[in-house]
């Protein structure tokens, strides 16, 4: 079984600059292969070669904005059987998750099946996301940064039905240049999502309307149990309640900012106990 995807470059001319277009295709291939191999082997690949057990195959182009169909192909019996057990829908769901997480974009709640698979590779997920940001995502954005064309990666359920897994544009390209600030803010936050294995999640700052990503400055396994319980219990308490009934935590956190000053993530440095 293979899974068919496509890449769409939104250009009215139905043509693209060849060098930038090839860089974007290369970045797409590297990102998809890296994610797929990590899901199937539960280990992040350090190098991608033409002899890899998981490869991408470029197929036909199609009319409309410049686009190409490509597939994920697996050249290993055991990995192919595992891929079949996961299924195309769940596999595409996980691809979308990792692409969006690498760009600090809030993801949809994963299905139970996808979440169980993610839990198995949690030790590798942080390394995978960091690796995606190094070169693959920079290359994907090549056509966006130079010519301002938006790029979409889609899962092809059929010729008539496609699901967008991730979009890339000038704004998402700026995320890759984000830097951590030395500032430290005291914040009142409500936990809206938390990965109990990595400590990454999202919280809502009091009097704000949009959630923002957060994480910890050290490995989550070294964080004291008291802090872990504080965050998980806040999430559990607020789940399903109206906002007037939410409980907020007081935390100290340093922001990760874009060049224009927009904050895309906070690194939690400490928390305050209620007196």
PDB file of C-alpha atoms in Angstrom:
ATOM      1  CA  UNK A   1       0.000   0.000   0.000  1.00  0.00           C
ATOM      2  CA  UNK A   2       1.211   3.512  -0.804  1.00  0.00           C
ATOM      3  CA  UNK A   3      -0.198   6.870   0.179  1.00  0.00           C
ATOM      4  CA  UNK A   4      -0.669   9.554  -2.450  1.00  0.00           C
ATOM      5  CA  UNK A   5      -0.027  13.208  -1.627  1.00  0.00           C
ATOM      6  CA  UNK A   6       0.417  16.295  -3.727  1.00  0.00           C
ATOM      7  CA  UNK A   7       2.154  19.639  -3.508  1.00  0.00           C
ATOM      8  CA  UNK A   8       0.435  22.745  -4.849  1.00  0.00           C
ATOM      9  CA  UNK A   9       2.263  26.020  -5.488  1.00  0.00           C
ATOM     10  CA  UNK A  10      -0.290  28.807  -5.795  1.00  0.00           C
ATOM     11  CA  UNK A  11       0.856  30.751  -8.846  1.00  0.00           C
ATOM     12  CA  UNK A  12      -1.425  32.333 -11.473  1.00  0.00           C
ATOM     13  CA  UNK A  13       1.084  31.621 -14.219  1.00  0.00           C
ATOM     14  CA  UNK A  14       0.919  27.837 -13.600  1.00  0.00           C
ATOM     15  CA  UNK A  15       4.720  27.865 -13.705  1.00  0.00           C
ATOM     16  CA  UNK A  16       7.454  28.502 -11.137  1.00  0.00           C
ATOM     17  CA  UNK A  17      11.076  29.528 -10.949  1.00  0.00           C
ATOM     18  CA  UNK A  18      12.926  26.279 -11.528  1.00  0.00           C
ATOM     19  CA  UNK A  19      15.619  26.603  -8.826  1.00  0.00           C
ATOM     20  CA  UNK A  20      13.245  27.691  -6.062  1.00  0.00           C
ATOM     21  CA  UNK A  21      10.637  25.200  -7.204  1.00  0.00           C
ATOM     22  CA  UNK A  22      13.137  22.344  -7.027  1.00  0.00           C
ATOM     23  CA  UNK A  23      14.252  23.452  -3.556  1.00  0.00           C
ATOM     24  CA  UNK A  24      10.620  23.435  -2.411  1.00  0.00           C
ATOM     25  CA  UNK A  25      10.094  19.953  -3.855  1.00  0.00           C
ATOM     26  CA  UNK A  26      13.297  18.730  -2.195  1.00  0.00           C
ATOM     27  CA  UNK A  27      12.250  20.127   1.155  1.00  0.00           C
ATOM     28  CA  UNK A  28       8.832  18.501   0.809  1.00  0.00           C
ATOM     29  CA  UNK A  29      10.382  15.137   0.013  1.00  0.00           C
ATOM     30  CA  UNK A  30      12.825  15.359   2.939  1.00  0.00           C
ATOM     31  CA  UNK A  31      10.120  16.402   5.422  1.00  0.00           C
ATOM     32  CA  UNK A  32       7.679  13.686   4.377  1.00  0.00           C
ATOM     33  CA  UNK A  33      10.349  10.982   4.328  1.00  0.00           C
ATOM     34  CA  UNK A  34      11.733  12.025   7.701  1.00  0.00           C
ATOM     35  CA  UNK A  35       8.287  12.029   9.324  1.00  0.00           C
ATOM     36  CA  UNK A  36       7.260   8.744   7.703  1.00  0.00           C
ATOM     37  CA  UNK A  37      10.428   6.914   8.669  1.00  0.00           C
ATOM     38  CA  UNK A  38      10.168   8.145  12.264  1.00  0.00           C
ATOM     39  CA  UNK A  39       6.557   6.941  12.521  1.00  0.00           C
ATOM     40  CA  UNK A  40       7.393   3.517  11.101  1.00  0.00           C
ATOM     41  CA  UNK A  41      10.776   2.823  12.710  1.00  0.00           C
ATOM     42  CA  UNK A  42      10.216   4.850  15.915  1.00  0.00           C
ATOM     43  CA  UNK A  43      13.620   6.418  15.321  1.00  0.00           C
ATOM     44  CA  UNK A  44      14.437   9.747  13.661  1.00  0.00           C
ATOM     45  CA  UNK A  45      16.668   9.178  10.600  1.00  0.00           C
ATOM     46  CA  UNK A  46      19.974  11.020  10.621  1.00  0.00           C
ATOM     47  CA  UNK A  47      20.468  10.735   6.860  1.00  0.00           C
ATOM     48  CA  UNK A  48      18.107  10.239   3.939  1.00  0.00           C
ATOM     49  CA  UNK A  49      19.522   8.341   0.960  1.00  0.00           C
ATOM     50  CA  UNK A  50      18.200   6.946  -2.312  1.00  0.00           C
ATOM     51  CA  UNK A  51      18.484   3.466  -0.762  1.00  0.00           C
ATOM     52  CA  UNK A  52      16.226   4.284   2.187  1.00  0.00           C
ATOM     53  CA  UNK A  53      13.407   1.921   3.088  1.00  0.00           C
ATOM     54  CA  UNK A  54      10.931   4.824   2.944  1.00  0.00           C
ATOM     55  CA  UNK A  55      11.047   6.998  -0.177  1.00  0.00           C
ATOM     56  CA  UNK A  56       8.959   9.535  -2.044  1.00  0.00           C
ATOM     57  CA  UNK A  57       8.142   9.109  -5.720  1.00  0.00           C
ATOM     58  CA  UNK A  58       7.287  12.067  -7.937  1.00  0.00           C
ATOM     59  CA  UNK A  59       4.329  11.354 -10.200  1.00  0.00           C
ATOM     60  CA  UNK A  60       2.249  13.358 -12.672  1.00  0.00           C
ATOM     61  CA  UNK A  61       1.588  17.093 -12.630  1.00  0.00           C
ATOM     62  CA  UNK A  62      -1.969  18.431 -12.804  1.00  0.00           C
ATOM     63  CA  UNK A  63      -3.829  21.428 -14.182  1.00  0.00           C
ATOM     64  CA  UNK A  64      -4.503  24.569 -12.175  1.00  0.00           C
ATOM     65  CA  UNK A  65      -1.908  26.123  -9.898  1.00  0.00           C
ATOM     66  CA  UNK A  66       1.458  24.460 -10.352  1.00  0.00           C
ATOM     67  CA  UNK A  67       1.289  21.069  -8.684  1.00  0.00           C
ATOM     68  CA  UNK A  68       2.645  17.554  -8.616  1.00  0.00           C
ATOM     69  CA  UNK A  69       1.330  14.294  -7.244  1.00  0.00           C
ATOM     70  CA  UNK A  70       3.806  12.190  -5.287  1.00  0.00           C
ATOM     71  CA  UNK A  71       3.639   9.083  -3.152  1.00  0.00           C
ATOM     72  CA  UNK A  72       5.222   7.592  -0.068  1.00  0.00           C
ATOM     73  CA  UNK A  73       6.592   4.161  -0.961  1.00  0.00           C
ATOM     74  CA  UNK A  74       7.945   1.612   1.512  1.00  0.00           C
ATOM     75  CA  UNK A  75      10.579  -0.919   0.488  1.00  0.00           C
ATOM     76  CA  UNK A  76      10.563  -3.133   3.552  1.00  0.00           C
ATOM     77  CA  UNK A  77       8.105  -5.913   4.344  1.00  0.00           C
ATOM     78  CA  UNK A  78       7.841  -5.337   8.095  1.00  0.00           C
ATOM     79  CA  UNK A  79       7.506  -1.570   7.733  1.00  0.00           C
ATOM     80  CA  UNK A  80       4.922  -1.999   4.980  1.00  0.00           C
ATOM     81  CA  UNK A  81       2.820  -4.244   7.225  1.00  0.00           C
ATOM     82  CA  UNK A  82       3.044  -1.642   9.987  1.00  0.00           C
ATOM     83  CA  UNK A  83       2.036   1.063   7.518  1.00  0.00           C
ATOM     84  CA  UNK A  84      -1.010  -1.001   6.504  1.00  0.00           C
ATOM     85  CA  UNK A  85      -2.037  -1.383  10.150  1.00  0.00           C
ATOM     86  CA  UNK A  86      -1.791   2.367  10.699  1.00  0.00           C
ATOM     87  CA  UNK A  87      -3.813   3.172   7.578  1.00  0.00           C
ATOM     88  CA  UNK A  88      -3.687   6.104   5.196  1.00  0.00           C
ATOM     89  CA  UNK A  89      -6.011   8.411   7.138  1.00  0.00           C
ATOM     90  CA  UNK A  90      -4.125   8.081  10.423  1.00  0.00           C
ATOM     91  CA  UNK A  91      -0.759   8.299   8.687  1.00  0.00           C
ATOM     92  CA  UNK A  92      -1.733  11.543   6.948  1.00  0.00           C
ATOM     93  CA  UNK A  93      -3.064  12.872  10.257  1.00  0.00           C
ATOM     94  CA  UNK A  94       0.345  12.338  11.877  1.00  0.00           C
ATOM     95  CA  UNK A  95       2.174  13.960   8.951  1.00  0.00           C
ATOM     96  CA  UNK A  96       0.003  17.046   9.375  1.00  0.00           C
ATOM     97  CA  UNK A  97       0.604  17.046  13.129  1.00  0.00           C
ATOM     98  CA  UNK A  98       4.388  17.129  12.818  1.00  0.00           C
ATOM     99  CA  UNK A  99       4.453  19.735  10.047  1.00  0.00           C
ATOM    100  CA  UNK A 100       2.213  22.080  12.034  1.00  0.00           C
ATOM    101  CA  UNK A 101       3.961  21.465  15.348  1.00  0.00           C
ATOM    102  CA  UNK A 102       7.279  22.385  13.730  1.00  0.00           C
ATOM    103  CA  UNK A 103       5.708  25.735  12.778  1.00  0.00           C
ATOM    104  CA  UNK A 104       4.150  26.311  16.251  1.00  0.00           C
ATOM    105  CA  UNK A 105       0.671  26.126  14.711  1.00  0.00           C
ATOM    106  CA  UNK A 106      -2.128  24.723  16.853  1.00  0.00           C
ATOM    107  CA  UNK A 107      -3.187  21.309  15.607  1.00  0.00           C
ATOM    108  CA  UNK A 108      -6.540  19.585  15.694  1.00  0.00           C
ATOM    109  CA  UNK A 109      -7.127  17.028  18.427  1.00  0.00           C
ATOM    110  CA  UNK A 110      -5.642  13.756  17.234  1.00  0.00           C
ATOM    111  CA  UNK A 111      -7.783  10.662  16.840  1.00  0.00           C
ATOM    112  CA  UNK A 112      -7.301   7.991  19.494  1.00  0.00           C
ATOM    113  CA  UNK A 113      -5.425   5.798  17.019  1.00  0.00           C
ATOM    114  CA  UNK A 114      -3.048   8.596  15.987  1.00  0.00           C
ATOM    115  CA  UNK A 115      -2.483   9.615  19.618  1.00  0.00           C
ATOM    116  CA  UNK A 116      -1.489   6.069  20.595  1.00  0.00           C
ATOM    117  CA  UNK A 117       1.061   5.978  17.785  1.00  0.00           C
ATOM    118  CA  UNK A 118       2.403   9.389  18.789  1.00  0.00           C
ATOM    119  CA  UNK A 119       2.770   8.230  22.392  1.00  0.00           C
ATOM    120  CA  UNK A 120       4.992   5.362  21.220  1.00  0.00           C
ATOM    121  CA  UNK A 121       7.428   7.685  19.446  1.00  0.00           C
ATOM    122  CA  UNK A 122       7.299  10.536  21.945  1.00  0.00           C
ATOM    123  CA  UNK A 123      11.003  10.209  22.760  1.00  0.00           C
ATOM    124  CA  UNK A 124      11.763  10.868  19.099  1.00  0.00           C
ATOM    125  CA  UNK A 125       9.131  13.523  18.364  1.00  0.00           C
ATOM    126  CA  UNK A 126      11.105  16.456  19.761  1.00  0.00           C
ATOM    127  CA  UNK A 127      14.186  15.447  17.781  1.00  0.00           C
ATOM    128  CA  UNK A 128      12.074  15.002  14.646  1.00  0.00           C
ATOM    129  CA  UNK A 129      10.492  18.443  14.987  1.00  0.00           C
ATOM    130  CA  UNK A 130      13.878  20.068  15.590  1.00  0.00           C
ATOM    131  CA  UNK A 131      15.312  18.279  12.567  1.00  0.00           C
ATOM    132  CA  UNK A 132      12.453  19.423  10.328  1.00  0.00           C
ATOM    133  CA  UNK A 133      13.209  23.045  11.201  1.00  0.00           C
ATOM    134  CA  UNK A 134      16.889  22.754  10.257  1.00  0.00           C
ATOM    135  CA  UNK A 135      16.668  22.346   6.485  1.00  0.00           C
ATOM    136  CA  UNK A 136      13.522  20.621   5.201  1.00  0.00           C
ATOM    137  CA  UNK A 137      11.129  23.405   6.202  1.00  0.00           C
ATOM    138  CA  UNK A 138      13.559  26.077   5.047  1.00  0.00           C
ATOM    139  CA  UNK A 139      13.659  24.449   1.619  1.00  0.00           C
ATOM    140  CA  UNK A 140       9.879  24.042   1.483  1.00  0.00           C
ATOM    141  CA  UNK A 141       9.599  27.800   1.996  1.00  0.00           C
ATOM    142  CA  UNK A 142      12.047  28.645  -0.813  1.00  0.00           C
ATOM    143  CA  UNK A 143       9.340  29.565  -3.326  1.00  0.00           C
ATOM    144  CA  UNK A 144       7.376  31.481  -0.659  1.00  0.00           C
ATOM    145  CA  UNK A 145      10.265  33.616   0.565  1.00  0.00           C
ATOM    146  CA  UNK A 146      11.506  34.501  -2.923  1.00  0.00           C
ATOM    147  CA  UNK A 147       8.264  34.802  -4.875  1.00  0.00           C
ATOM    148  CA  UNK A 148       5.540  34.943  -2.187  1.00  0.00           C
ATOM    149  CA  UNK A 149       3.707  31.894  -3.554  1.00  0.00           C
ATOM    150  CA  UNK A 150       1.784  29.838  -1.001  1.00  0.00           C
ATOM    151  CA  UNK A 151       2.559  26.117  -0.878  1.00  0.00           C
ATOM    152  CA  UNK A 152       0.152  23.380   0.189  1.00  0.00           C
ATOM    153  CA  UNK A 153       0.833  19.747   0.962  1.00  0.00           C
ATOM    154  CA  UNK A 154      -2.314  17.655   0.582  1.00  0.00           C
ATOM    155  CA  UNK A 155      -3.391  14.068   1.211  1.00  0.00           C
ATOM    156  CA  UNK A 156      -5.172  12.668  -1.840  1.00  0.00           C
ATOM    157  CA  UNK A 157      -8.044  10.491  -0.682  1.00  0.00           C
ATOM    158  CA  UNK A 158      -9.025  10.231  -4.333  1.00  0.00           C
ATOM    159  CA  UNK A 159      -8.702  12.207  -7.552  1.00  0.00           C
ATOM    160  CA  UNK A 160     -11.728  14.241  -6.477  1.00  0.00           C
ATOM    161  CA  UNK A 161     -11.004  14.575  -2.746  1.00  0.00           C
ATOM    162  CA  UNK A 162      -7.904  16.161  -1.206  1.00  0.00           C
ATOM    163  CA  UNK A 163      -7.217  17.208   2.391  1.00  0.00           C
ATOM    164  CA  UNK A 164      -4.767  20.029   3.130  1.00  0.00           C
ATOM    165  CA  UNK A 165      -2.176  18.813   5.642  1.00  0.00           C
ATOM    166  CA  UNK A 166      -0.187  22.049   5.906  1.00  0.00           C
ATOM    167  CA  UNK A 167       0.231  25.446   4.261  1.00  0.00           C
ATOM    168  CA  UNK A 168       3.487  27.368   3.896  1.00  0.00           C
ATOM    169  CA  UNK A 169       3.882  31.064   3.106  1.00  0.00           C
ATOM    170  CA  UNK A 170       5.979  34.122   3.969  1.00  0.00           C
ATOM    171  CA  UNK A 171       4.464  34.273   7.444  1.00  0.00           C
ATOM    172  CA  UNK A 172       5.258  30.659   8.311  1.00  0.00           C
ATOM    173  CA  UNK A 173       8.768  31.132   6.891  1.00  0.00           C
ATOM    174  CA  UNK A 174       9.396  33.815   9.507  1.00  0.00           C
ATOM    175  CA  UNK A 175       8.733  31.281  12.256  1.00  0.00           C
ATOM    176  CA  UNK A 176      11.959  29.501  11.334  1.00  0.00           C
ATOM    177  CA  UNK A 177      13.902  32.678  12.203  1.00  0.00           C
ATOM    178  CA  UNK A 178      12.315  33.067  15.646  1.00  0.00           C
ATOM    179  CA  UNK A 179      14.679  33.619  18.581  1.00  0.00           C
ATOM    180  CA  UNK A 180      14.328  33.196  22.316  1.00  0.00           C
ATOM    181  CA  UNK A 181      14.304  36.426  24.314  1.00  0.00           C
ATOM    182  CA  UNK A 182      16.089  36.996  27.619  1.00  0.00           C
ATOM    183  CA  UNK A 183      12.962  38.691  28.944  1.00  0.00           C
ATOM    184  CA  UNK A 184      10.902  37.008  31.636  1.00  0.00           C
ATOM    185  CA  UNK A 185       7.205  37.675  32.145  1.00  0.00           C
ATOM    186  CA  UNK A 186       4.818  36.763  34.933  1.00  0.00           C
ATOM    187  CA  UNK A 187       1.678  35.398  33.304  1.00  0.00           C
ATOM    188  CA  UNK A 188      -1.728  34.119  34.398  1.00  0.00           C
ATOM    189  CA  UNK A 189      -2.449  31.176  32.145  1.00  0.00           C
ATOM    190  CA  UNK A 190      -4.999  28.451  31.585  1.00  0.00           C
ATOM    191  CA  UNK A 191      -3.657  25.176  30.146  1.00  0.00           C
ATOM    192  CA  UNK A 192      -5.614  24.144  27.039  1.00  0.00           C
ATOM    193  CA  UNK A 193      -3.374  21.342  25.747  1.00  0.00           C
ATOM    194  CA  UNK A 194      -0.554  19.352  27.329  1.00  0.00           C
ATOM    195  CA  UNK A 195       1.605  16.493  26.159  1.00  0.00           C
ATOM    196  CA  UNK A 196       2.379  14.575  29.337  1.00  0.00           C
ATOM    197  CA  UNK A 197       5.476  13.003  27.777  1.00  0.00           C
ATOM    198  CA  UNK A 198       7.253  16.120  26.492  1.00  0.00           C
ATOM    199  CA  UNK A 199       5.671  18.939  28.509  1.00  0.00           C
ATOM    200  CA  UNK A 200       4.839  20.835  25.337  1.00  0.00           C
ATOM    201  CA  UNK A 201       1.383  22.257  24.977  1.00  0.00           C
ATOM    202  CA  UNK A 202      -0.661  25.399  24.585  1.00  0.00           C
ATOM    203  CA  UNK A 203      -2.053  27.835  27.098  1.00  0.00           C
ATOM    204  CA  UNK A 204      -4.356  30.826  27.069  1.00  0.00           C
ATOM    205  CA  UNK A 205      -3.074  33.972  28.740  1.00  0.00           C
ATOM    206  CA  UNK A 206      -5.732  35.714  30.812  1.00  0.00           C
ATOM    207  CA  UNK A 207      -7.678  38.365  28.855  1.00  0.00           C
ATOM    208  CA  UNK A 208      -6.337  37.032  25.519  1.00  0.00           C
ATOM    209  CA  UNK A 209      -8.383  35.314  22.822  1.00  0.00           C
ATOM    210  CA  UNK A 210      -5.810  33.013  21.197  1.00  0.00           C
ATOM    211  CA  UNK A 211      -3.757  30.230  22.691  1.00  0.00           C
ATOM    212  CA  UNK A 212       0.030  30.136  22.347  1.00  0.00           C
ATOM    213  CA  UNK A 213       2.512  27.269  22.419  1.00  0.00           C
ATOM    214  CA  UNK A 214       4.597  26.637  25.509  1.00  0.00           C
ATOM    215  CA  UNK A 215       7.320  24.271  26.662  1.00  0.00           C
ATOM    216  CA  UNK A 216       9.967  23.940  29.326  1.00  0.00           C
ATOM    217  CA  UNK A 217      13.604  25.025  29.258  1.00  0.00           C
ATOM    218  CA  UNK A 218      14.878  21.604  30.333  1.00  0.00           C
ATOM    219  CA  UNK A 219      13.938  18.020  29.528  1.00  0.00           C
ATOM    220  CA  UNK A 220      10.464  17.347  30.839  1.00  0.00           C
ATOM    221  CA  UNK A 221      11.562  14.225  32.701  1.00  0.00           C
ATOM    222  CA  UNK A 222      13.733  16.440  34.925  1.00  0.00           C
ATOM    223  CA  UNK A 223      10.817  18.718  35.872  1.00  0.00           C
ATOM    224  CA  UNK A 224       9.572  18.224  39.431  1.00  0.00           C
ATOM    225  CA  UNK A 225       6.429  16.156  39.851  1.00  0.00           C
ATOM    226  CA  UNK A 226       4.760  19.046  41.665  1.00  0.00           C
ATOM    227  CA  UNK A 227       4.972  21.226  38.566  1.00  0.00           C
ATOM    228  CA  UNK A 228       3.809  18.456  36.250  1.00  0.00           C
ATOM    229  CA  UNK A 229       0.762  17.803  38.414  1.00  0.00           C
ATOM    230  CA  UNK A 230      -0.027  21.510  38.616  1.00  0.00           C
ATOM    231  CA  UNK A 231      -0.198  21.790  34.824  1.00  0.00           C
ATOM    232  CA  UNK A 232      -2.084  18.544  34.196  1.00  0.00           C
ATOM    233  CA  UNK A 233      -4.593  19.233  36.974  1.00  0.00           C
ATOM    234  CA  UNK A 234      -5.263  22.705  35.588  1.00  0.00           C
ATOM    235  CA  UNK A 235      -6.022  21.190  32.190  1.00  0.00           C
ATOM    236  CA  UNK A 236      -8.313  18.569  33.714  1.00  0.00           C
ATOM    237  CA  UNK A 237     -10.160  21.089  35.879  1.00  0.00           C
ATOM    238  CA  UNK A 238     -10.872  23.562  33.085  1.00  0.00           C
ATOM    239  CA  UNK A 239     -11.818  20.951  30.503  1.00  0.00           C
ATOM    240  CA  UNK A 240     -15.440  21.489  29.527  1.00  0.00           C
ATOM    241  CA  UNK A 241     -16.035  24.415  31.876  1.00  0.00           C
ATOM    242  CA  UNK A 242     -17.167  27.868  30.828  1.00  0.00           C
ATOM    243  CA  UNK A 243     -14.403  30.463  30.895  1.00  0.00           C
ATOM    244  CA  UNK A 244     -15.889  32.214  33.936  1.00  0.00           C
ATOM    245  CA  UNK A 245     -15.166  29.046  35.937  1.00  0.00           C
ATOM    246  CA  UNK A 246     -11.575  28.556  34.781  1.00  0.00           C
ATOM    247  CA  UNK A 247      -8.688  28.483  37.213  1.00  0.00           C
ATOM    248  CA  UNK A 248      -5.496  30.234  36.101  1.00  0.00           C
ATOM    249  CA  UNK A 249      -1.898  29.430  36.996  1.00  0.00           C
ATOM    250  CA  UNK A 250       0.787  32.038  37.618  1.00  0.00           C
ATOM    251  CA  UNK A 251       3.972  31.213  35.725  1.00  0.00           C
ATOM    252  CA  UNK A 252       7.241  32.905  34.840  1.00  0.00           C
ATOM    253  CA  UNK A 253       8.089  32.475  31.164  1.00  0.00           C
ATOM    254  CA  UNK A 254      10.454  33.729  28.455  1.00  0.00           C
ATOM    255  CA  UNK A 255       9.075  34.392  24.960  1.00  0.00           C
ATOM    256  CA  UNK A 256      10.250  33.116  21.595  1.00  0.00           C
ATOM    257  CA  UNK A 257       9.678  35.960  19.144  1.00  0.00           C
ATOM    258  CA  UNK A 258       9.533  36.654  15.453  1.00  0.00           C
ATOM    259  CA  UNK A 259      11.444  39.592  14.010  1.00  0.00           C
ATOM    260  CA  UNK A 260       8.348  41.791  14.225  1.00  0.00           C
ATOM    261  CA  UNK A 261       8.032  41.050  17.939  1.00  0.00           C
ATOM    262  CA  UNK A 262       5.157  38.577  17.680  1.00  0.00           C
ATOM    263  CA  UNK A 263       5.423  35.857  20.330  1.00  0.00           C
ATOM    264  CA  UNK A 264       4.918  32.321  19.030  1.00  0.00           C
ATOM    265  CA  UNK A 265       5.960  30.309  22.079  1.00  0.00           C
ATOM    266  CA  UNK A 266       6.800  30.689  25.764  1.00  0.00           C
ATOM    267  CA  UNK A 267       9.446  28.773  27.675  1.00  0.00           C
ATOM    268  CA  UNK A 268       8.216  28.204  31.224  1.00  0.00           C
ATOM    269  CA  UNK A 269      10.912  29.054  33.782  1.00  0.00           C
ATOM    270  CA  UNK A 270       8.945  28.662  36.985  1.00  0.00           C
ATOM    271  CA  UNK A 271       5.571  28.890  38.670  1.00  0.00           C
ATOM    272  CA  UNK A 272       4.090  30.465  41.750  1.00  0.00           C
ATOM    273  CA  UNK A 273       2.328  28.509  44.474  1.00  0.00           C
ATOM    274  CA  UNK A 274      -0.953  29.899  45.706  1.00  0.00           C
ATOM    275  CA  UNK A 275      -0.653  31.311  49.202  1.00  0.00           C
TER     276      UNK A 275
END
